[in-house]
């Protein structure tokens, strides 16, 4: 259940990012609301998989930079995860995420996605916290 809520929170965060930065961040999908929502969920799943598989490796490699920059490099790592997500979703013809305008739009979009995810997931009850 928590996984489904996390996927929906990520899909909502991606949607909000496309609304805020409509000129630079876009979800590619066939016409209609249903396909658009499906595209958001597909992108959210791929984004989650990238974060689960690739990000731990990048964090390990970038550990000295995390220490040196007091964690600010996490903005760049999240932008890299978003860039990888756009590459992976670009494989599909009718579904995908595109970010145009350069590197800083990746950083800004990734920042918004992470903040929205944190806010939304803060309202989801956690069984581990309830037991304490």
Coordinates of C-alpha atoms in Angstrom, one line a residue, residues 13-94:
X13 CA 5.0 15.7 -8.0
X14 CA 5.9 15.2 -11.7
X15 CA 2.5 16.6 -12.8
X16 CA 2.9 19.7 -10.6
X17 CA 6.4 20.2 -12.0
X18 CA 5.0 20.1 -15.5
X19 CA 2.4 22.7 -14.5
X20 CA 4.9 25.0 -12.9
X21 CA 7.5 24.7 -15.7
X22 CA 5.2 24.0 -18.7
X23 CA 7.7 25.6 -21.1
X24 CA 10.5 23.3 -20.1
X25 CA 9.1 20.1 -18.5
X26 CA 6.5 18.0 -20.4
X27 CA 4.9 14.7 -20.2
X28 CA 4.5 13.0 -23.6
X29 CA 1.4 10.9 -24.0
X30 CA -1.4 10.2 -26.4
X31 CA -4.4 12.5 -26.4
X32 CA -6.8 12.1 -23.5
X33 CA -6.9 12.2 -19.7
X34 CA -6.5 8.4 -19.3
X35 CA -3.4 8.0 -21.3
X36 CA -1.9 11.1 -19.7
X37 CA -2.5 9.7 -16.2
X38 CA -1.0 6.4 -17.3
X39 CA 2.0 8.2 -18.6
X40 CA 2.4 9.9 -15.3
X41 CA 2.3 6.6 -13.5
X42 CA 4.7 5.0 -15.9
X43 CA 7.2 7.9 -15.5
X44 CA 6.8 7.7 -11.7
X45 CA 7.5 4.0 -11.6
X46 CA 10.6 4.5 -13.8
X47 CA 11.7 7.4 -11.7
X48 CA 11.3 5.3 -8.5
X49 CA 13.3 2.4 -10.1
X50 CA 16.1 4.8 -11.1
X51 CA 16.2 6.1 -7.5
X52 CA 16.2 2.6 -6.1
X53 CA 18.8 1.1 -8.4
X54 CA 21.1 3.9 -9.7
X55 CA 21.0 6.5 -6.9
X56 CA 22.7 4.3 -4.2
X57 CA 25.6 3.6 -6.5
X58 CA 26.0 7.3 -7.4
X59 CA 25.7 8.3 -3.7
X60 CA 28.5 5.9 -2.8
X61 CA 30.7 7.3 -5.6
X62 CA 29.8 10.9 -4.7
X63 CA 30.3 10.4 -0.9
X64 CA 33.4 12.6 -0.7
X65 CA 31.5 15.4 -2.6
X66 CA 28.6 15.0 -0.1
X67 CA 31.0 15.6 2.7
X68 CA 32.8 18.4 1.0
X69 CA 29.6 20.3 0.0
X70 CA 27.7 19.5 3.2
X71 CA 25.1 17.6 1.1
X72 CA 24.5 20.2 -1.6
X73 CA 25.7 17.8 -4.2
X74 CA 22.4 15.9 -3.6
X75 CA 20.7 18.6 -5.9
X76 CA 23.0 17.5 -8.7
X77 CA 22.5 13.8 -8.0
X78 CA 18.7 14.2 -8.1
X79 CA 19.0 16.1 -11.4
X80 CA 21.1 13.2 -12.7
X81 CA 18.4 10.8 -11.7
X82 CA 15.8 12.9 -13.5
X83 CA 18.0 13.0 -16.6
X84 CA 18.3 9.2 -16.5
X85 CA 14.5 9.0 -16.2
X86 CA 14.1 11.2 -19.3
X87 CA 16.5 9.0 -21.2
X88 CA 14.7 5.8 -20.2
X89 CA 11.2 7.1 -20.8
X90 CA 12.4 8.5 -24.2
X91 CA 12.7 4.9 -25.4
X92 CA 8.9 4.7 -25.5
X93 CA 7.3 6.3 -28.5
X94 CA 4.0 7.4 -27.0

